[in-house]
Amino acid sequence: QQQVKQSPQSLIVQKGGISIINCAYENTAFDYFPWYQQFPGKGPALLIAIRPDVSEKKEGRFTISFNKSAKQFSLHIMDSQPGDSATYFCAASRGTDKLIFGTGTRLQVFP
Amino acid sequence: NAGVTQTPKFRVLKTGQSMTLLCAQDMNHEYMYWYRQDPGMGLRLIHYSVGEGTTAKGEVPDGYNVSRLKKQNFLLGLESAAPSQTSVYFCASRNGYEQYFGPGTRLTVT
């Protein structure tokens, strides 16, 4: 019940395309859903996060879509750029309890 | 404001040797965490602390010990390193919901 399942494991997108990464969770007590971005040789950095009281949150080209009934949430990167090439992790937590991370998606954006 | 820092950045150990990884944060955060990152495995929680003087086990605690004697520091120890502990180690601290990671320590055990 503590798992967060992330897919796909890797994703190749052309410049200007839309990148979509999906996550599913089981614990209905989770109420915080962040996405982290990690560049090679660096630590993960918080990209965007959502609480379950809204179905969508947008920050620039990055959007989280949240489906509470399906227990799923996804990250959409619009107009993907080569500079977006990184590993993306979804996560979930109940309040300020420890974050449970997905296994990561390696995104490659080709020009 | 340096955020979360980790020392050292790289280390090579021989099997059976011991070492301590240091994590420091200057954001006055209560919660601190140690993770390991391995290819295809994501971020796995080793140990964590919810305040000075407290520690708790995470998902993969075996072979590691931790101490949080000061609020700003969280130490991760390997008493007898094994090749299976070859990994990249990340420290993180948390304020409310937002969690911040350090730059990582790449450890190789031969």
JSON list of C-alpha atoms in Angstrom, two decimals, chain B residues 16-97:
[
{"chain": "B", "resi": 16, "resn": "GLY", "atom": "CA", "xyz": [35.65, -4.08, 5.31]},
{"chain": "B", "resi": 17, "resn": "GLN", "atom": "CA", "xyz": [36.73, -0.47, 5.69]},
{"chain": "B", "resi": 18, "resn": "SER", "atom": "CA", "xyz": [34.59, 2.04, 7.52]},
{"chain": "B", "resi": 19, "resn": "MET", "atom": "CA", "xyz": [33.65, 5.60, 6.74]},
{"chain": "B", "resi": 20, "resn": "THR", "atom": "CA", "xyz": [31.26, 8.39, 7.68]},
{"chain": "B", "resi": 21, "resn": "LEU", "atom": "CA", "xyz": [29.33, 10.58, 5.27]},
{"chain": "B", "resi": 22, "resn": "LEU", "atom": "CA", "xyz": [28.46, 14.04, 6.53]},
{"chain": "B", "resi": 23, "resn": "CYS", "atom": "CA", "xyz": [25.33, 15.98, 5.67]},
{"chain": "B", "resi": 24, "resn": "ALA", "atom": "CA", "xyz": [24.83, 19.57, 6.76]},
{"chain": "B", "resi": 25, "resn": "GLN", "atom": "CA", "xyz": [21.90, 21.94, 6.26]},
{"chain": "B", "resi": 26, "resn": "ASP", "atom": "CA", "xyz": [21.65, 25.61, 7.13]},
{"chain": "B", "resi": 27, "resn": "MET", "atom": "CA", "xyz": [17.88, 25.97, 6.74]},
{"chain": "B", "resi": 28, "resn": "ASN", "atom": "CA", "xyz": [16.97, 25.00, 10.33]},
{"chain": "B", "resi": 29, "resn": "HIS", "atom": "CA", "xyz": [14.96, 22.02, 9.08]},
{"chain": "B", "resi": 30, "resn": "GLU", "atom": "CA", "xyz": [13.76, 19.44, 11.59]},
{"chain": "B", "resi": 31, "resn": "TYR", "atom": "CA", "xyz": [13.57, 16.46, 9.23]},
{"chain": "B", "resi": 32, "resn": "MET", "atom": "CA", "xyz": [16.61, 14.95, 7.56]},
{"chain": "B", "resi": 33, "resn": "TYR", "atom": "CA", "xyz": [16.99, 11.85, 5.38]},
{"chain": "B", "resi": 34, "resn": "TRP", "atom": "CA", "xyz": [19.59, 9.57, 3.83]},
{"chain": "B", "resi": 35, "resn": "TYR", "atom": "CA", "xyz": [18.85, 7.84, 0.52]},
{"chain": "B", "resi": 36, "resn": "ARG", "atom": "CA", "xyz": [20.77, 5.63, -1.83]},
{"chain": "B", "resi": 37, "resn": "GLN", "atom": "CA", "xyz": [20.24, 5.71, -5.56]},
{"chain": "B", "resi": 38, "resn": "ASP", "atom": "CA", "xyz": [20.99, 2.72, -7.76]},
{"chain": "B", "resi": 39, "resn": "PRO", "atom": "CA", "xyz": [20.19, 2.28, -11.49]},
{"chain": "B", "resi": 40, "resn": "GLY", "atom": "CA", "xyz": [16.57, 1.23, -11.98]},
{"chain": "B", "resi": 41, "resn": "MET", "atom": "CA", "xyz": [15.86, 1.30, -8.23]},
{"chain": "B", "resi": 42, "resn": "GLY", "atom": "CA", "xyz": [14.99, 4.94, -7.74]},
{"chain": "B", "resi": 43, "resn": "LEU", "atom": "CA", "xyz": [15.63, 6.57, -4.37]},
{"chain": "B", "resi": 44, "resn": "ARG", "atom": "CA", "xyz": [15.54, 4.21, -1.41]},
{"chain": "B", "resi": 45, "resn": "LEU", "atom": "CA", "xyz": [15.37, 5.56, 2.13]},
{"chain": "B", "resi": 46, "resn": "ILE", "atom": "CA", "xyz": [18.12, 4.29, 4.43]},
{"chain": "B", "resi": 47, "resn": "HIS", "atom": "CA", "xyz": [17.51, 6.18, 7.69]},
{"chain": "B", "resi": 48, "resn": "TYR", "atom": "CA", "xyz": [15.84, 9.40, 8.67]},
{"chain": "B", "resi": 49, "resn": "SER", "atom": "CA", "xyz": [15.51, 11.81, 11.59]},
{"chain": "B", "resi": 50, "resn": "VAL", "atom": "CA", "xyz": [12.56, 13.89, 12.71]},
{"chain": "B", "resi": 51, "resn": "GLY", "atom": "CA", "xyz": [14.63, 16.06, 15.03]},
{"chain": "B", "resi": 52, "resn": "GLU", "atom": "CA", "xyz": [17.89, 16.48, 16.91]},
{"chain": "B", "resi": 53, "resn": "GLY", "atom": "CA", "xyz": [18.75, 13.34, 18.83]},
{"chain": "B", "resi": 54, "resn": "THR", "atom": "CA", "xyz": [16.24, 11.13, 17.01]},
{"chain": "B", "resi": 55, "resn": "THR", "atom": "CA", "xyz": [16.75, 8.58, 14.23]},
{"chain": "B", "resi": 56, "resn": "ALA", "atom": "CA", "xyz": [14.60, 5.92, 12.58]},
{"chain": "B", "resi": 57, "resn": "LYS", "atom": "CA", "xyz": [15.06, 3.12, 10.06]},
{"chain": "B", "resi": 58, "resn": "GLY", "atom": "CA", "xyz": [13.94, 3.49, 6.49]},
{"chain": "B", "resi": 59, "resn": "GLU", "atom": "CA", "xyz": [13.49, 0.94, 3.72]},
{"chain": "B", "resi": 60, "resn": "VAL", "atom": "CA", "xyz": [17.10, -0.34, 3.48]},
{"chain": "B", "resi": 61, "resn": "PRO", "atom": "CA", "xyz": [18.85, 0.28, 6.85]},
{"chain": "B", "resi": 62, "resn": "ASP", "atom": "CA", "xyz": [21.04, -2.84, 7.10]},
{"chain": "B", "resi": 63, "resn": "GLY", "atom": "CA", "xyz": [24.78, -2.15, 7.15]},
{"chain": "B", "resi": 64, "resn": "TYR", "atom": "CA", "xyz": [24.33, 1.55, 7.98]},
{"chain": "B", "resi": 65, "resn": "ASN", "atom": "CA", "xyz": [24.14, 3.60, 11.16]},
{"chain": "B", "resi": 66, "resn": "VAL", "atom": "CA", "xyz": [23.24, 7.25, 11.64]},
{"chain": "B", "resi": 67, "resn": "SER", "atom": "CA", "xyz": [23.50, 9.98, 14.23]},
{"chain": "B", "resi": 68, "resn": "ARG", "atom": "CA", "xyz": [21.88, 13.40, 14.62]},
{"chain": "B", "resi": 69, "resn": "LEU", "atom": "CA", "xyz": [23.73, 15.02, 17.49]},
{"chain": "B", "resi": 70, "resn": "LYS", "atom": "CA", "xyz": [23.17, 18.52, 16.13]},
{"chain": "B", "resi": 71, "resn": "LYS", "atom": "CA", "xyz": [20.09, 19.76, 14.33]},
{"chain": "B", "resi": 72, "resn": "GLN", "atom": "CA", "xyz": [22.07, 20.89, 11.30]},
{"chain": "B", "resi": 73, "resn": "ASN", "atom": "CA", "xyz": [24.08, 17.68, 10.82]},
{"chain": "B", "resi": 74, "resn": "PHE", "atom": "CA", "xyz": [23.10, 14.12, 9.92]},
{"chain": "B", "resi": 75, "resn": "LEU", "atom": "CA", "xyz": [25.86, 11.53, 9.73]},
{"chain": "B", "resi": 76, "resn": "LEU", "atom": "CA", "xyz": [25.69, 8.22, 7.86]},
{"chain": "B", "resi": 77, "resn": "GLY", "atom": "CA", "xyz": [28.18, 5.53, 8.87]},
{"chain": "B", "resi": 78, "resn": "LEU", "atom": "CA", "xyz": [29.30, 2.34, 7.21]},
{"chain": "B", "resi": 79, "resn": "GLU", "atom": "CA", "xyz": [31.04, 0.15, 9.79]},
{"chain": "B", "resi": 80, "resn": "SER", "atom": "CA", "xyz": [32.26, -2.57, 7.41]},
{"chain": "B", "resi": 81, "resn": "ALA", "atom": "CA", "xyz": [31.78, -1.62, 3.76]},
{"chain": "B", "resi": 82, "resn": "ALA", "atom": "CA", "xyz": [30.60, -4.23, 1.26]},
{"chain": "B", "resi": 83, "resn": "PRO", "atom": "CA", "xyz": [30.54, -4.08, -2.57]},
{"chain": "B", "resi": 84, "resn": "SER", "atom": "CA", "xyz": [26.71, -4.04, -2.39]},
{"chain": "B", "resi": 85, "resn": "GLN", "atom": "CA", "xyz": [27.00, -0.60, -0.80]},
{"chain": "B", "resi": 86, "resn": "THR", "atom": "CA", "xyz": [28.48, 0.86, -3.96]},
{"chain": "B", "resi": 87, "resn": "SER", "atom": "CA", "xyz": [25.96, 3.56, -4.78]},
{"chain": "B", "resi": 88, "resn": "VAL", "atom": "CA", "xyz": [25.25, 7.27, -4.90]},
{"chain": "B", "resi": 89, "resn": "TYR", "atom": "CA", "xyz": [24.11, 8.58, -1.54]},
{"chain": "B", "resi": 90, "resn": "PHE", "atom": "CA", "xyz": [21.86, 11.60, -1.16]},
{"chain": "B", "resi": 91, "resn": "CYS", "atom": "CA", "xyz": [21.00, 13.52, 1.94]},
{"chain": "B", "resi": 92, "resn": "ALA", "atom": "CA", "xyz": [17.86, 15.63, 2.14]},
{"chain": "B", "resi": 93, "resn": "SER", "atom": "CA", "xyz": [16.17, 17.95, 4.59]},
{"chain": "B", "resi": 94, "resn": "ARG", "atom": "CA", "xyz": [12.53, 18.95, 4.80]},
{"chain": "B", "resi": 95, "resn": "ASN", "atom": "CA", "xyz": [10.58, 22.00, 5.85]},
{"chain": "B", "resi": 96, "resn": "GLY", "atom": "CA", "xyz": [6.87, 21.29, 5.94]},
{"chain": "B", "resi": 97, "resn": "TYR", "atom": "CA", "xyz": [6.09, 19.58, 2.66]}
]
